[in-house]
Amino acid sequence: MTMDDVSLRAGRRTPGGGIPARRAVTRWAWRLFRSEWRQQFLILALITVAVAATILGSTVAVNNPPPKNAGFGTAQDSVSFASYNQQTQSVIAKIKNLGTVQVIENETYSIPGSINTYQLRSQAAHGPYGSPMLSLVSGHFPANANEVAVTHGVAGAFGLSVGQTWRVGGVERQVVGIVENPQSLLEEFALVVPGQVPNPAQVTALFDAPSGSLHSLGKGVQVNTPASVAQSNPLNPETISLAALVLGMLMIALVSIGGFTVLAQRRMRSIGMLESIGATDRHVRLVVSANGTVVGVVGAILGFVIGFAGWLAYRPSFEQSAHHVVGMFALPWIVVFAAMVLAVVAAYFASSRPARAVTRIPIVAALSGRPAPPRQIHRSAVPGIVIIAAAFLLLGYAGGTGGGDGNGGTPELLLGLVLLMPGLILLAPFLLSLTERVGRRAPIATRLALRDLARFRARSGSALAAISIGVLVAVIVVLASASRFSNVLDYAGPNLASNQLALHTAYAPRGSVIVHRNAKGQLVQQNVKVESATPAELAAGAAQIARGLGTQLIALKSPNANLSGTQGGRSWSGQIYVATPQLLRAFGIKASQIDPNADVLTSRPGLSGVSGLHMDFGGNGQKQGPGQNSSGGSDQHPVIQEISALPAGTSAPNTVITEYAMKKYHISAGTSDWLIVGSQTFAASQISNAQLTASTAQLSVESRNDIPSGSTIINYATLFGIIIALGVLAMSVGLVRSETSSDLRTLAATGASSYTRRALTAVTAGALGFLGALLGVGGGYIAMIGWLRSNSLNGGISALANIPIGDLMLILFGMPAIAAIVGWLFASREPAVMGRQPIE
Amino acid sequence: MSMLELRHVSKKYGQGANEVDAITDIDLAVERGSLVAIMGPSGSGKSTLLTIAGSLEEPTAGDVMIDGASLSGMSRNEKARLRRRSIGYVFQDFNLLKGLTAVENVSLPLELDGISMKKARAQGMAALEGLGLTDRADRFPDELSGGERQRVAIARAVVGERSLLLADEPSGALDSVNGESVMRMILAACHGGVAAVVVTHDAKLASWADRVVFLRDGKAVDETLPPPSPEALLESDVANPS
């Protein structure tokens, strides 16, 4: 009998079994997944969380900016004018010739007592294009010149409610409704019917221009379309989400490879059985890869459900913070689809390699359940080094574009960062091999653990690569933040501490309307001619606010002097004040702490070491000091003393000129700002009351903004890196150690104590963690040095001088120590399967 | 033409100083409808002989012919196809896939061969019916007794048009009653034209065979002629219960 005879006997059967065979194998894989899902829980959880986080994160990121048609309504074109003049009228007339047009006019008004403003807006509520930009919350839209509808913010600022009358735009109007712009909830405006804005400061014409008709508007008319606005930002949130998704899935695939390998090994006998009854290599590969695909599909579906549920739960809060209404199904479906597909692809890819490996095992060996000998993988460091060098060069090229500001090198930047990852992946096995050599003289447990890591590099190498990539991302953020926030000249960070308020002199509100409380505590509006307040009146107002808050008031004197200089491509920014005794006392700075020759005191760390920083001051028409002429002067080498007790906020007096310098250079100063320092964080109601009082005193109140500090960003990034690394370790250490469970049994039989078992696991976890941290930190520095070496805007390599030692130490030593401790503790709770070779 | 023919088959494991001769220069021919038992002490190469005959392993030297077709020139996929269509394998520990029901286990070789699930199931049910397991068809292996599992394994080994049945200690994990029952089924398959090779330690079960081949240190050292009939042996057991 020949094989042809066999085929003839089989009739029309396909050689590989065709669809029935694939269906049978897939059915078995599905059954295995159902019965053994606990063994795949970590992989499943990882994929689920990644997909859910991607969906939620990308939905938030994509919907955070205003919608693409924000400012356009249903129109396809818009033209904006900064004022309403004859030219404006002429262009609008031309637009009318093209078809329907809707004109929206705005005039900006100050909200008394606040640095915020609102718009008096004339817009037809049911105009041809503007409907999506208007939404009625309550009441009705204004129907005539005597009616106005306001946003919640305006109603709150002026104490308005529907039915009240309010003088705005020089006209007494009745408030008939509460409105909002669903596309921009941040917009605070008072809506009136068209033609009711006295002096429009911004005029927008919405229209649909017929194809090829725009030239008729004449030269110099800038016509915007939603597409042109969107194109101005090539790195849109969807692109960033997709990039983050690819990175996340790469990490998941790396970690999952180990998981599926162990899973395939556990099923080796079953696979041997399948082969013994005639399954081909393709069928065997299908069993493992179908299992991977099933895990990917289930993870993707669960991730979508959880991500979508999370979005539904978060949407109300998100709308408040994003300042525009977002639809329930306003998900970035391309990203969602890509996330789900990538999850399946990553799981399939992760299971394919073990699937190929398992077909190389002889059937008899598989049937006996004997583990395959460790697969030796390439240990040369050369490919990894070459790829990292290429990444380094690409990053350098990207950093040097745009004349040294890094603008224009986005593709090279992204490619460089992406290339770093395969570079680290290729270096990981080499590093494991190197570590094994280093540990040859270590005690038995350490030696054995390091040797096992090197022996099973196929498994531990992928885990190490995943850890290093997680740490790499964190370290790049840490170093970039440290370099940016360490620039003491272009100072960045939060403006004030949460227990501080800054009071600034405000211009008299336009419209001559002020709001104050009457004797009964009710809000009343007063239409008066407002004169500019005198310094004494401003000081009295500030004092009144401070008294109301029961806090200390510090007058901030602004000298007619400032610092100037450049460091790392960035120039000095910020206001300096005078180091008055009151200010110094408020921050606990004693006179004895101050260098008698100091010209400037600062809390900006490193400012005293900046070379080329000089102090310019203007003449005051009186006596002239050293280096001063009639029009002012400059001290090229001011003596700067760093005092950390001074406040650090960008709007706080972080840099002050000493009275010694004031006298030396005859610098004058005047009080225009005040600082209020409370004993604890100010509540929103306290800030609101302060603003109310400030409104009557021509002052504005500045409170802490949402900008994070450098240390906050660095700490969160550090935490992110550590959590990712520990998560990967939690998944992979058990897998790596389970491969050597027979060794463990032998060790136990030869009298090794639980100390040895604990030490094995602890060293495995600690060593993997440390090596991952080392690779990640090294990769991060390579990336940053590559990027900054030709990037003058961001200070070149010197920007890395400020090393966040604490955070890096935490990543390099803290994380591995935690991993080792947890490994030590959990080693005693190893499952029974560790003690014997798992059969299926 | 023999259904199974081993010609000067040898198998070595390891290399250099670690090289071990598992079997050496084995010649064996099994005709259709005949049952051959392989006996020998542990490590004598019985199981190796069976795995080579079943195309699960390749010999170091010699050739294996299945129904006249040489295994040496076949690819992995062709061997897999041969196992699906011509060779049935029964293991000591049943080797049923625990994720599949009894009938799914039986019909799996057919499905792997491209037969639709419905038709494969029908043939699987027929095979189970022949072994008295119809009511156990939808049970998973964990829900079956040892004897039932081995009967399912036999059903899987004979389903379709298999012509060669290889059994490695098929009764090793069973009590004597179930062991004899299994042997009866194998014998029944032989009566249906199947050639069978059974590896066993049990001389009583081996006596059911048409021929017994003794292995020692990988070499065939003896071969018996057809023994008395099993029925006669059973009767003698009853007469002498010791």
Short mmCIF file of N, CA, C and O in Angstrom, two decimals, chain A residues 337-394:
data_model
loop_
_atom_site.label_atom_id
_atom_site.label_comp_id
_atom_site.label_asym_id
_atom_site.label_seq_id
_atom_site.Cartn_x
_atom_site.Cartn_y
_atom_site.Cartn_z
N PHE A 337 -11.29 49.51 17.91
CA PHE A 337 -11.17 48.35 17.03
C PHE A 337 -9.72 47.88 16.98
O PHE A 337 -9.43 46.68 17.10
N ALA A 338 -8.81 48.86 16.85
CA ALA A 338 -7.38 48.50 16.79
C ALA A 338 -6.95 47.84 18.09
O ALA A 338 -6.16 46.88 18.08
N ALA A 339 -7.45 48.34 19.22
CA ALA A 339 -7.07 47.77 20.52
C ALA A 339 -7.51 46.31 20.61
O ALA A 339 -6.75 45.44 21.05
N MET A 340 -8.74 46.06 20.17
CA MET A 340 -9.25 44.69 20.27
C MET A 340 -8.51 43.77 19.30
O MET A 340 -8.14 42.64 19.65
N VAL A 341 -8.28 44.26 18.10
CA VAL A 341 -7.56 43.44 17.12
C VAL A 341 -6.13 43.19 17.60
O VAL A 341 -5.62 42.06 17.56
N LEU A 342 -5.49 44.26 18.09
CA LEU A 342 -4.10 44.11 18.55
C LEU A 342 -4.00 43.16 19.74
O LEU A 342 -3.03 42.43 19.88
N ALA A 343 -5.02 43.18 20.60
CA ALA A 343 -5.02 42.27 21.74
C ALA A 343 -5.02 40.83 21.26
O ALA A 343 -4.28 39.98 21.77
N VAL A 344 -5.84 40.57 20.24
CA VAL A 344 -5.91 39.21 19.69
C VAL A 344 -4.59 38.88 18.99
O VAL A 344 -4.04 37.78 19.16
N VAL A 345 -4.10 39.84 18.22
CA VAL A 345 -2.84 39.61 17.48
C VAL A 345 -1.69 39.37 18.46
O VAL A 345 -0.87 38.47 18.26
N ALA A 346 -1.64 40.19 19.53
CA ALA A 346 -0.56 40.04 20.51
C ALA A 346 -0.62 38.67 21.17
O ALA A 346 0.40 38.00 21.33
N ALA A 347 -1.83 38.25 21.53
CA ALA A 347 -1.97 36.94 22.17
C ALA A 347 -1.64 35.82 21.18
O ALA A 347 -0.99 34.84 21.54
N TYR A 348 -2.07 36.00 19.93
CA TYR A 348 -1.77 34.99 18.91
C TYR A 348 -0.25 34.91 18.70
O TYR A 348 0.32 33.83 18.66
N PHE A 349 0.36 36.10 18.57
CA PHE A 349 1.81 36.14 18.36
C PHE A 349 2.54 35.49 19.54
O PHE A 349 3.47 34.71 19.37
N ALA A 350 2.08 35.83 20.74
CA ALA A 350 2.73 35.30 21.94
C ALA A 350 2.60 33.79 22.03
O ALA A 350 3.48 33.12 22.57
N SER A 351 1.51 33.25 21.50
CA SER A 351 1.32 31.80 21.59
C SER A 351 1.93 31.07 20.39
O SER A 351 2.11 29.86 20.43
N SER A 352 2.22 31.81 19.31
CA SER A 352 2.74 31.16 18.10
C SER A 352 4.14 30.60 18.31
O SER A 352 4.46 29.52 17.82
N ARG A 353 4.95 31.35 19.03
CA ARG A 353 6.33 30.89 19.22
C ARG A 353 6.37 29.59 20.02
O ARG A 353 7.00 28.63 19.60
N PRO A 354 5.69 29.54 21.17
CA PRO A 354 5.63 28.26 21.88
C PRO A 354 5.00 27.16 21.03
O PRO A 354 5.37 25.99 21.13
N ALA A 355 4.03 27.55 20.17
CA ALA A 355 3.37 26.55 19.32
C ALA A 355 4.37 25.93 18.37
O ALA A 355 4.36 24.72 18.14
N ARG A 356 5.22 26.77 17.79
CA ARG A 356 6.24 26.23 16.88
C ARG A 356 7.22 25.35 17.64
O ARG A 356 7.65 24.31 17.16
N ALA A 357 7.56 25.81 18.86
CA ALA A 357 8.55 25.07 19.65
C ALA A 357 8.02 23.69 20.02
O ALA A 357 8.76 22.70 20.01
N VAL A 358 6.74 23.61 20.31
CA VAL A 358 6.18 22.36 20.80
C VAL A 358 6.14 21.29 19.69
O VAL A 358 6.20 20.10 19.95
N THR A 359 6.06 21.74 18.44
CA THR A 359 6.05 20.75 17.35
C THR A 359 7.44 20.16 17.13
O THR A 359 7.56 19.15 16.45
N ARG A 360 8.46 20.80 17.68
CA ARG A 360 9.81 20.26 17.51
C ARG A 360 10.12 19.17 18.55
O ARG A 360 11.14 18.52 18.49
N ILE A 361 9.22 19.02 19.51
CA ILE A 361 9.45 18.00 20.54
C ILE A 361 9.04 16.64 19.98
O ILE A 361 7.94 16.50 19.43
N PRO A 362 9.90 15.62 20.11
CA PRO A 362 9.53 14.29 19.62
C PRO A 362 8.25 13.81 20.30
O PRO A 362 8.02 14.09 21.48
N ILE A 363 7.45 13.06 19.54
CA ILE A 363 6.14 12.63 20.07
C ILE A 363 6.32 11.79 21.34
O ILE A 363 5.59 11.98 22.32
N VAL A 364 7.30 10.92 21.32
CA VAL A 364 7.49 10.05 22.49
C VAL A 364 7.89 10.88 23.71
O VAL A 364 7.42 10.63 24.84
N ALA A 365 8.75 11.88 23.49
CA ALA A 365 9.14 12.76 24.61
C ALA A 365 7.93 13.53 25.12
O ALA A 365 7.74 13.71 26.32
N ALA A 366 7.10 13.97 24.17
CA ALA A 366 5.90 14.70 24.58
C ALA A 366 4.97 13.80 25.38
O ALA A 366 4.41 14.22 26.40
N LEU A 367 4.82 12.56 24.92
CA LEU A 367 3.93 11.63 25.62
C LEU A 367 4.43 11.34 27.04
O LEU A 367 3.64 11.11 27.95
N SER A 368 5.75 11.35 27.19
CA SER A 368 6.29 11.05 28.52
C SER A 368 6.22 12.27 29.43
O SER A 368 6.47 12.17 30.63
N GLY A 369 5.90 13.44 28.84
CA GLY A 369 5.80 14.65 29.66
C GLY A 369 7.13 15.21 30.08
O GLY A 369 7.22 16.07 30.95
N ARG A 370 8.20 14.75 29.43
CA ARG A 370 9.52 15.27 29.79
C ARG A 370 9.66 16.67 29.22
O ARG A 370 9.33 16.92 28.06
N PRO A 371 10.15 17.60 30.03
CA PRO A 371 10.31 18.96 29.52
C PRO A 371 11.37 19.02 28.45
O PRO A 371 12.35 18.27 28.48
N ALA A 372 11.16 19.93 27.51
CA ALA A 372 12.15 20.11 26.46
C ALA A 372 13.41 20.73 27.05
O ALA A 372 13.33 21.49 28.02
N PRO A 373 14.56 20.38 26.53
CA PRO A 373 15.77 21.01 27.04
C PRO A 373 15.72 22.51 26.78
O PRO A 373 15.11 22.96 25.81
N PRO A 374 16.32 23.31 27.68
CA PRO A 374 16.27 24.76 27.50
C PRO A 374 16.78 25.14 26.12
O PRO A 374 17.79 24.62 25.66
N ARG A 375 16.04 26.02 25.51
CA ARG A 375 16.42 26.43 24.17
C ARG A 375 17.46 27.55 24.26
O ARG A 375 17.25 28.56 24.92
N GLN A 376 18.58 27.32 23.63
CA GLN A 376 19.63 28.34 23.65
C GLN A 376 19.28 29.40 22.60
O GLN A 376 19.09 29.09 21.44
N ILE A 377 19.19 30.63 23.04
CA ILE A 377 18.89 31.67 22.06
C ILE A 377 20.11 32.58 21.94
O ILE A 377 20.99 32.56 22.79
N HIS A 378 20.10 33.35 20.88
CA HIS A 378 21.27 34.16 20.54
C HIS A 378 21.68 35.04 21.71
O HIS A 378 20.87 35.74 22.28
N ARG A 379 22.93 34.98 22.09
CA ARG A 379 23.36 35.75 23.23
C ARG A 379 24.24 36.94 22.85
O ARG A 379 24.72 37.67 23.70
N SER A 380 24.54 37.10 21.57
CA SER A 380 25.40 38.20 21.16
C SER A 380 24.72 39.53 21.44
O SER A 380 23.51 39.70 21.21
N ALA A 381 25.52 40.48 21.91
CA ALA A 381 24.97 41.80 22.21
C ALA A 381 25.02 42.70 20.99
O ALA A 381 24.42 43.78 20.99
N VAL A 382 25.68 42.24 19.94
CA VAL A 382 25.93 43.13 18.80
C VAL A 382 24.64 43.63 18.14
O VAL A 382 24.48 44.84 17.93
N PRO A 383 23.68 42.74 17.82
CA PRO A 383 22.47 43.25 17.17
C PRO A 383 21.75 44.31 18.02
O PRO A 383 21.30 45.34 17.49
N GLY A 384 21.65 44.05 19.31
CA GLY A 384 21.01 45.03 20.20
C GLY A 384 21.74 46.35 20.21
O GLY A 384 21.13 47.43 20.14
N ILE A 385 23.06 46.27 20.29
CA ILE A 385 23.86 47.51 20.34
C ILE A 385 23.71 48.29 19.03
O ILE A 385 23.57 49.52 19.04
N VAL A 386 23.70 47.57 17.92
CA VAL A 386 23.58 48.25 16.62
C VAL A 386 22.23 48.98 16.53
O VAL A 386 22.16 50.14 16.11
N ILE A 387 21.18 48.30 16.97
CA ILE A 387 19.85 48.93 16.89
C ILE A 387 19.75 50.13 17.84
O ILE A 387 19.20 51.17 17.49
N ILE A 388 20.31 49.98 19.03
CA ILE A 388 20.28 51.10 19.98
C ILE A 388 21.10 52.27 19.44
O ILE A 388 20.72 53.44 19.58
N ALA A 389 22.22 51.95 18.78
CA ALA A 389 23.02 53.03 18.19
C ALA A 389 22.23 53.75 17.10
O ALA A 389 22.27 54.99 17.00
N ALA A 390 21.49 52.97 16.32
CA ALA A 390 20.66 53.59 15.27
C ALA A 390 19.60 54.49 15.91
O ALA A 390 19.33 55.60 15.43
N ALA A 391 19.01 54.00 16.99
CA ALA A 391 18.00 54.80 17.71
C ALA A 391 18.62 56.09 18.23
O ALA A 391 18.04 57.17 18.13
N PHE A 392 19.83 55.96 18.77
CA PHE A 392 20.54 57.12 19.31
C PHE A 392 20.76 58.17 18.22
O PHE A 392 20.52 59.37 18.43
N LEU A 393 21.18 57.71 17.05
CA LEU A 393 21.44 58.65 15.95
C LEU A 393 20.14 59.31 15.47
O LEU A 393 20.10 60.51 15.21
N LEU A 394 19.08 58.50 15.40
CA LEU A 394 17.79 59.05 14.96
C LEU A 394 17.28 60.10 15.94
O LEU A 394 16.78 61.16 15.55
#
